[in-house]
Amino acid sequence: MNPLRFHNTLAGKIEDFKTIRPAEVGMYTCGPTVYDYAHIGNFRAFVFEDLLRRFLEFRGFKVRHVMNLTDVDDKTLAGARREGKPLAEFTEKYTQAFQEDLDTLNILRPNHPAEQPRATREIPAMIQLIERLLKKDRAYVSEGSVYYRVSSFPGYGKLSRKNLEQNIKGARVDVDEYDKEEGADFALWKKAKEGEPAWDSPWGKGRPGWHLECSAMSMKYLGETFDIHAGGEDLIFPHHENEIAQSEGATGVPFVRTWMHCRFLLVDGEKMSKSKGNFYTLRDLLAKGYDPMAIRYALLSTHYRQPLNFTLEGLKAARESLERLDHFYARLTDPLMKTRSEKGGATRRVALTKIFEEGLIRFDEALSEDLGISEAMAVVFESLREANQQLDRGGLTGEDSSACRGIVEKIDSVLGLGIADNLKPSPAVLKLMKEREEARRKKDFQGSDDARKRIEQLGWSVKDGRPGEPSQLKRKKRVWEKE
Ligand code: AMP
Ligand code: ZN
């Protein structure tokens, strides 16, 4: 098998990927700030990370994947205040929504620890980390807040290649951080403001800084040195630079082996923003009727180190590609196809299975080189074209069918597009089904209809049985089946 090579932001180049422990990968990906529904830019990052994880698992690694939830910061506090809700209640709504969205896009849920760690529940680990930094004189207390002393860490700037003197020292000073020694210093612990949720600490009531949250949670669950840390390119500076300063400043050992960052998603060539009207949450697109797997396809199919230009045209093209994949898989499983070609199938069997065996090797090769998704998809469609030609000549035996299906399923375990019809209804879909049954029982037709619509948006359709029988869920067929 090809060695794995990934682009490491820290090295500034593509490197051989070597894990700390054989056959195991510890991976931390910065999670969402749960103050609103996540937008498709966020999902570009999460889908890239999902491809990375699925590919590592395909290659036989046991991946411990940690993704935090940032449930306290300026944005969450402002949101809770605006809605007049306790912080935890406010963030719970968006946490649930985020997890539903992961399922909708068939993004594997982070698997370590069992529940995604939330900043507000990990305060003790954060306080401990601050104490270590204070002991090493890398931090100082000032008027109830604690700051990181950037000038104490000689490696500062190594990830973002920023020059401390020129770029960092003159950095903007946050209005509420006037008590810092230097402009580049950043808050590890912020003194509580009147009326804000706050936690006890040796420095008085307050809350953790965002950068500190990720250092503390990643090291708690993955150890002081771990394999992969990933996120969008906006996180390189200052977030990840500060994480390195905090973690290495406290432990004295390298924090992360491989840093991976995806470029930003743009909409119609422009930065997404609410004021420009080109801002989409996943839910906005579902409400417009786009298939979740077409959205996944569109997010997945541009190489992660290329900017992704998201357009509604592109979504249509994504759906067409998916339809081709679906159609092909259906041909492989079509019993008529098989009986028609039982005669003289032996020579063809070799050919068809061989096309896919070779395809799988090349698919793996493409992804091994820094997740080369464009080449990998090209291989898939090339194999498909060749195989379709074989099938047109009428060649499919039972053995062919199952060997090829097995390979397509393997490919789809990496792409996660549900080609092999292996998608299970997500907990969100099952919950809506329950709500719908309940509404039907109460003869609440509007409620039942609303639930059905939501279920359809999530890519499933409902078939009602006879009175008294439960309704059936079916994966909504993509368009080619309707024709
Ligand atoms: P946030 O909730 O803002 O902390 O972001 C969660 C993740 O989404 C991070 O990995 C960000 O880097 C990433 N992200 C935010 N906006 C975009 C975008 N337009 N394109 C790609 N990734 C993004
Ligand atoms: Zn982070």
XYZ file of C-alpha atoms and ligand atoms in Angstrom:
507
model
C 0.000 0.000 0.000
C 1.063 3.536 -0.692
C 2.531 5.466 2.218
C 0.253 8.229 3.449
C 1.397 11.773 2.824
C -0.375 14.858 4.118
C 0.267 18.567 3.948
C 1.439 19.751 7.355
C 0.899 23.481 7.917
C 3.679 23.442 10.514
C 6.221 22.113 8.022
C 4.743 24.109 5.153
C 4.848 21.054 2.901
C 3.541 17.588 2.196
C 5.201 15.039 4.478
C 5.071 11.328 5.159
C 2.433 10.742 7.784
C 3.766 8.795 10.761
C 1.629 8.062 13.770
C 2.816 8.066 17.358
C 1.374 4.617 18.019
C 1.125 2.011 15.287
C -2.313 1.751 13.697
C -3.792 4.468 15.895
C -4.524 8.105 15.223
C -5.476 10.748 17.764
C -7.252 13.554 15.942
C -8.661 16.799 17.293
C -10.850 19.012 15.166
C -12.044 22.390 16.408
C -15.788 22.238 16.829
C -18.462 24.834 16.308
C -19.354 27.734 18.505
C -22.926 26.838 19.337
C -24.642 30.215 19.049
C -26.446 29.678 15.728
C -27.058 27.009 13.080
C -23.820 26.010 11.387
C -23.315 27.348 7.860
C -22.022 25.544 4.813
C -18.582 27.125 5.274
C -18.360 25.345 8.620
C -19.470 22.141 6.928
C -16.750 22.452 4.338
C -14.321 22.080 7.249
C -16.295 19.280 8.912
C -16.720 17.329 5.658
C -12.995 17.614 4.907
C -12.240 16.303 8.393
C -14.773 13.520 7.882
C -13.097 12.455 4.636
C -9.763 12.436 6.442
C -11.132 10.299 9.261
C -12.982 7.896 6.971
C -9.900 7.445 4.820
C -7.705 6.745 7.855
C -10.256 4.184 9.039
C -10.358 2.667 5.558
C -6.579 2.305 5.845
C -7.075 0.358 9.049
C -6.283 2.992 11.658
C -8.259 3.181 14.843
C -9.102 6.861 14.960
C -9.824 8.571 18.234
C -11.630 11.671 17.065
C -12.257 14.499 19.508
C -14.333 17.528 18.539
C -15.141 20.118 21.158
C -18.178 22.348 21.430
C -17.465 25.974 22.247
C -20.413 26.749 24.480
C -19.088 29.844 26.191
C -17.601 32.897 24.473
C -18.705 36.409 23.550
C -21.111 35.192 20.857
C -22.886 32.563 22.966
C -23.124 34.962 25.909
C -24.582 37.697 23.689
C -27.084 35.240 22.164
C -28.293 33.983 25.529
C -28.658 37.556 26.761
C -30.614 38.553 23.666
C -33.035 35.659 24.081
C -33.215 36.062 27.834
C -32.262 32.409 28.361
C -29.717 30.736 30.614
C -26.505 30.110 28.651
C -26.775 26.307 28.861
C -30.329 26.296 27.554
C -29.422 28.621 24.702
C -26.401 26.563 23.598
C -28.212 23.217 24.006
C -30.565 24.093 21.160
C -27.685 24.698 18.747
C -25.720 21.726 20.012
C -28.637 19.431 19.184
C -29.098 21.124 15.827
C -25.407 20.715 15.040
C -25.458 17.008 15.819
C -28.550 16.538 13.665
C -26.768 18.368 10.856
C -23.753 16.041 11.163
C -26.088 13.063 10.738
C -27.867 14.714 7.825
C -24.581 15.120 5.967
C -23.508 11.591 6.957
C -20.524 13.003 8.864
C -19.333 10.461 11.406
C -19.903 11.698 14.927
C -16.732 12.331 16.915
C -16.154 9.123 18.848
C -13.971 10.130 21.778
C -15.029 10.606 24.531
C -18.568 9.258 24.145
C -20.062 12.762 24.160
C -18.473 15.782 22.534
C -16.648 17.692 25.265
C -18.169 21.058 26.057
C -16.005 23.889 27.274
C -18.280 24.671 30.226
C -17.907 21.119 31.555
C -14.124 21.029 31.311
C -13.227 24.012 33.463
C -11.028 22.064 35.939
C -8.663 20.916 33.158
C -8.441 24.511 31.962
C -7.638 25.866 35.409
C -4.912 23.238 35.801
C -3.345 24.247 32.512
C -3.326 27.917 33.533
C -1.675 26.983 36.818
C 1.100 25.166 34.977
C 1.673 28.225 32.805
C 1.753 30.558 35.802
C 4.320 28.353 37.496
C 6.534 28.602 34.430
C 6.098 32.358 34.305
C 4.477 32.133 30.922
C 1.313 33.718 32.260
C 0.442 36.550 34.612
C -2.574 37.630 36.597
C -3.876 41.103 36.056
C -6.999 42.488 37.716
C -8.805 39.149 37.975
C -7.874 37.982 34.463
C -4.937 35.794 33.434
C -2.919 36.449 30.285
C -0.397 34.461 28.293
C 2.967 36.209 28.021
C 3.681 35.704 24.337
C 7.267 36.977 24.572
C 8.062 34.084 26.958
C 7.568 31.487 24.214
C 10.351 31.520 21.632
C 8.459 29.326 19.154
C 5.593 31.795 18.826
C 4.695 32.307 15.173
C 6.067 28.975 13.914
C 2.732 27.721 12.609
C 1.517 30.896 10.933
C 5.032 32.095 10.058
C 4.279 35.424 11.582
C 7.092 37.550 12.771
C 6.501 38.544 16.358
C 8.198 41.924 16.098
C 6.466 43.130 12.967
C 3.099 41.553 13.040
C 2.142 40.602 16.486
C 3.382 43.159 18.947
C 1.349 45.914 17.392
C -1.755 43.743 17.271
C -5.087 45.306 18.045
C -5.778 45.449 21.740
C -9.247 44.198 22.613
C -11.230 46.858 24.402
C -11.806 44.684 27.410
C -8.175 43.575 27.595
C -6.553 46.912 28.456
C -4.722 45.379 31.407
C -2.296 43.306 29.298
C 1.461 43.842 29.390
C 1.843 43.556 25.606
C -0.562 43.839 22.688
C 0.145 40.283 21.559
C -0.655 38.717 24.932
C -3.993 36.936 25.029
C -6.451 36.016 27.742
C -6.376 32.566 29.294
C -8.982 33.457 31.877
C -11.355 36.395 31.661
C -12.655 38.098 34.742
C -16.447 37.841 35.004
C -18.491 40.795 33.922
C -21.539 41.864 35.904
C -24.411 39.430 35.415
C -22.539 36.996 33.146
C -22.282 33.270 33.846
C -18.993 32.654 35.641
C -16.972 29.859 37.207
C -14.859 29.874 40.356
C -11.104 29.927 39.946
C -8.047 30.747 42.055
C -8.183 34.208 40.407
C -11.811 34.874 41.166
C -14.939 34.304 39.151
C -14.549 34.260 35.406
C -14.534 32.179 32.254
C -11.898 30.544 30.077
C -10.464 32.070 26.913
C -11.350 30.304 23.654
C -7.792 29.283 22.759
C -7.290 27.737 26.172
C -10.412 25.601 25.809
C -8.982 23.702 22.854
C -5.523 23.184 24.388
C -7.022 21.811 27.588
C -9.633 19.570 25.977
C -7.364 18.137 23.293
C -4.607 17.215 25.750
C -7.052 15.823 28.279
C -8.487 13.362 25.764
C -5.524 12.699 23.466
C -2.426 13.268 25.588
C 0.241 15.977 25.533
C 1.372 15.022 22.040
C -1.080 13.734 19.456
C -1.220 13.053 15.742
C -3.553 15.424 13.904
C -5.144 18.772 14.642
C -7.391 20.195 11.930
C -9.656 23.108 11.135
C -10.328 25.842 8.622
C -7.538 28.158 7.483
C -8.891 31.022 9.591
C -7.865 29.110 12.698
C -4.136 29.052 11.919
C -3.680 32.461 13.473
C -4.238 33.282 16.210
C -6.207 30.258 17.459
C -3.837 27.402 16.655
C -0.709 29.488 17.134
C -1.962 30.265 20.637
C -2.840 26.639 21.296
C 0.766 25.675 20.510
C 2.088 28.402 22.814
C -0.170 27.278 25.648
C 0.352 23.544 25.288
C 4.061 23.466 24.517
C 4.624 26.319 26.962
C 3.173 24.121 29.706
C 4.448 20.659 28.750
C 7.740 21.347 26.997
C 6.978 18.625 24.428
C 5.618 18.964 20.868
C 1.848 19.443 20.940
C 0.732 18.153 17.531
C 2.546 16.195 14.825
C 0.461 17.165 11.793
C -1.582 20.351 11.423
C -4.106 20.275 8.591
C -6.163 23.239 7.414
C -8.733 23.578 4.663
C -9.143 26.676 2.547
C -12.336 28.653 2.827
C -15.602 28.086 1.089
C -16.797 30.991 -1.052
C -20.267 31.443 -2.489
C -20.362 32.533 -6.125
C -16.735 33.545 -5.769
C -17.309 35.812 -2.788
C -16.853 35.580 0.926
C -20.090 34.420 2.445
C -21.838 37.071 4.481
C -25.328 37.768 5.704
C -25.266 41.307 4.353
C -24.469 40.105 0.814
C -27.356 37.647 0.898
C -25.073 34.754 -0.066
C -25.090 33.135 3.346
C -26.473 29.603 3.680
C -26.915 27.347 6.624
C -27.343 23.665 5.835
C -30.972 24.084 6.822
C -31.498 26.894 4.296
C -30.410 24.582 1.500
C -32.553 21.679 2.703
C -35.556 24.008 2.832
C -34.880 24.903 -0.812
C -35.185 21.198 -1.599
C -31.552 20.227 -2.152
C -30.637 16.640 -1.355
C -28.290 16.384 1.639
C -26.010 13.982 -0.219
C -25.728 16.392 -3.147
C -24.615 19.025 -0.648
C -22.103 16.584 0.825
C -20.851 15.766 -2.651
C -20.387 19.456 -3.466
C -18.483 20.044 -0.230
C -16.376 16.927 -0.621
C -15.280 17.049 -4.207
C -12.956 20.070 -4.185
C -9.508 19.387 -2.780
C -9.308 20.700 0.770
C -6.345 22.976 -0.001
C -8.198 24.688 -2.839
C -10.778 27.361 -2.128
C -14.206 25.829 -2.678
C -16.498 27.920 -4.822
C -19.996 26.927 -3.848
C -22.767 27.644 -6.355
C -26.283 26.340 -6.837
C -25.188 25.255 -10.327
C -22.474 23.193 -8.688
C -25.086 21.540 -6.501
C -27.013 20.486 -9.583
C -23.877 19.006 -11.096
C -23.216 17.212 -7.817
C -26.666 15.685 -7.961
C -26.093 14.492 -11.485
C -22.846 12.815 -10.491
C -24.599 11.135 -7.613
C -27.326 9.933 -9.903
C -24.723 8.289 -12.099
C -23.274 6.509 -9.097
C -26.707 5.419 -7.883
C -27.706 4.239 -11.288
C -24.601 2.152 -11.633
C -25.023 0.574 -8.217
C -28.622 -0.285 -9.105
C -27.419 -2.008 -12.279
C -25.057 -4.123 -10.214
C -27.879 -5.315 -8.036
C -30.448 -5.785 -10.791
C -31.402 -9.489 -10.951
C -32.478 -9.145 -14.587
C -29.011 -7.958 -15.470
C -27.599 -11.165 -13.994
C -29.868 -13.737 -15.600
C -29.424 -12.111 -18.990
C -25.703 -12.694 -18.886
C -25.171 -15.996 -17.102
C -23.998 -17.491 -20.388
C -20.374 -16.903 -21.224
C -19.949 -14.688 -18.211
C -16.587 -16.057 -17.123
C -14.420 -13.884 -19.338
C -16.527 -10.832 -18.637
C -16.494 -11.528 -14.930
C -12.756 -11.209 -14.852
C -12.995 -7.958 -16.739
C -15.652 -6.293 -14.616
C -14.185 -7.271 -11.274
C -10.733 -6.370 -12.508
C -11.862 -2.892 -13.487
C -12.952 -2.316 -9.928
C -10.039 -3.986 -8.240
C -7.691 -1.763 -10.172
C -9.952 1.210 -9.596
C -9.833 0.682 -5.851
C -6.031 0.603 -5.855
C -5.863 3.857 -7.799
C -8.561 5.429 -5.622
C -6.442 4.618 -2.587
C -3.298 5.927 -4.268
C -4.974 9.234 -5.057
C -6.182 9.771 -1.527
C -2.856 8.694 -0.026
C -1.245 11.726 -1.604
C -2.689 14.504 0.552
C -6.314 13.391 0.072
C -6.285 13.869 -3.697
C -10.048 13.807 -4.027
C -10.203 15.079 -7.616
C -8.019 12.233 -8.865
C -9.907 9.788 -6.668
C -13.276 10.849 -8.111
C -11.843 10.722 -11.627
C -10.840 7.099 -10.992
C -14.323 6.275 -9.736
C -16.001 7.715 -12.829
C -13.497 6.136 -15.194
C -14.122 2.723 -13.679
C -17.823 3.367 -13.866
C -17.676 4.227 -17.535
C -15.707 1.113 -18.365
C -17.926 -1.074 -16.245
C -21.071 0.367 -17.784
C -19.720 -0.509 -21.232
C -19.222 -4.071 -20.056
C -22.720 -4.156 -18.648
C -24.158 -2.796 -21.905
C -22.652 -5.829 -23.580
C -24.702 -7.812 -21.110
C -22.126 -9.170 -18.726
C -22.929 -9.608 -15.074
C -22.723 -12.815 -13.099
C -23.642 -13.316 -9.494
C -19.981 -13.336 -8.524
C -19.306 -10.178 -10.484
C -22.217 -8.497 -8.904
C -21.172 -9.230 -5.355
C -17.453 -8.573 -5.920
C -18.143 -5.224 -7.561
C -20.731 -4.256 -5.022
C -18.230 -5.010 -2.280
C -15.746 -2.649 -3.889
C -18.277 0.120 -4.453
C -19.261 -0.217 -0.803
C -15.628 0.121 0.252
C -15.278 3.249 -1.852
C -18.438 4.618 -0.339
C -17.198 3.931 3.183
C -14.651 6.659 2.400
C -16.893 9.044 0.448
C -19.932 8.568 2.690
C -22.374 9.395 -0.103
C -24.855 6.633 0.577
C -24.316 5.126 -2.882
C -24.500 1.598 -1.615
C -27.854 2.348 -0.030
C -26.162 1.859 3.290
C -27.517 4.972 4.937
C -29.487 4.437 8.088
C -32.094 6.974 9.147
C -30.437 9.401 11.556
C -31.741 9.937 15.088
C -33.210 13.217 13.822
C -35.255 11.376 11.196
C -36.417 8.791 13.726
C -37.449 11.537 16.125
C -39.471 13.250 13.401
C -41.128 9.917 12.596
C -42.223 9.640 16.231
C -43.514 13.200 16.185
C -45.427 12.462 13.015
C -47.015 9.296 14.419
C -48.026 11.279 17.465
C -49.553 14.035 15.316
C -51.427 11.465 13.224
C -52.803 9.841 16.330
C -54.121 13.210 17.459
C -55.448 13.915 13.961
C -53.166 16.950 13.811
C -52.812 16.955 10.029
C -50.773 20.132 9.857
C -48.279 18.736 12.379
C -48.072 15.441 10.547
C -47.546 17.212 7.246
C -44.813 19.448 8.650
C -42.978 16.417 10.030
C -43.248 14.661 6.680
C -41.762 17.671 4.920
C -38.853 17.819 7.349
C -38.263 14.092 6.893
C -38.193 14.566 3.123
C -35.714 17.399 3.463
C -33.467 15.006 5.306
C -33.531 12.652 2.331
C -36.199 10.135 3.388
C -39.766 9.493 2.411
C -42.589 8.064 4.475
C -44.931 5.377 3.291
C -48.027 5.012 5.405
C -49.360 1.564 6.081
C -52.932 0.537 6.634
C -54.648 2.015 9.679
C -53.028 0.666 12.815
C -49.811 -0.320 11.038
C -46.652 1.695 11.509
C -45.443 3.861 8.643
C -42.347 2.838 6.736
C -39.282 4.954 6.098
C -37.609 4.765 2.733
C -34.472 6.491 1.566
C -35.762 9.018 -0.918
C -34.697 7.975 -4.352
C -32.709 10.523 -6.182
C -34.222 11.937 -9.320
C -33.324 9.291 -11.904
C -35.711 6.826 -10.299
C -38.646 9.174 -10.637
C -38.113 9.410 -14.373
P -16.537 28.361 14.164
O -17.888 27.853 14.588
O -16.588 29.721 13.559
O -15.517 28.281 15.274
O -16.008 27.435 12.985
C -16.048 26.041 12.945
C -15.175 25.527 11.814
O -15.608 26.026 10.545
C -13.706 25.939 11.912
O -12.888 24.839 11.535
C -13.589 27.070 10.907
O -12.272 27.202 10.441
C -14.505 26.582 9.814
N -15.007 27.611 8.888
C -15.698 28.747 9.187
N -16.029 29.412 8.056
C -15.562 28.695 7.009
C -15.592 28.833 5.564
N -16.206 29.853 4.948
N -14.966 27.881 4.825
C -14.371 26.822 5.414
N -14.321 26.622 6.734
C -14.902 27.535 7.544
Zn -9.990 25.089 18.613
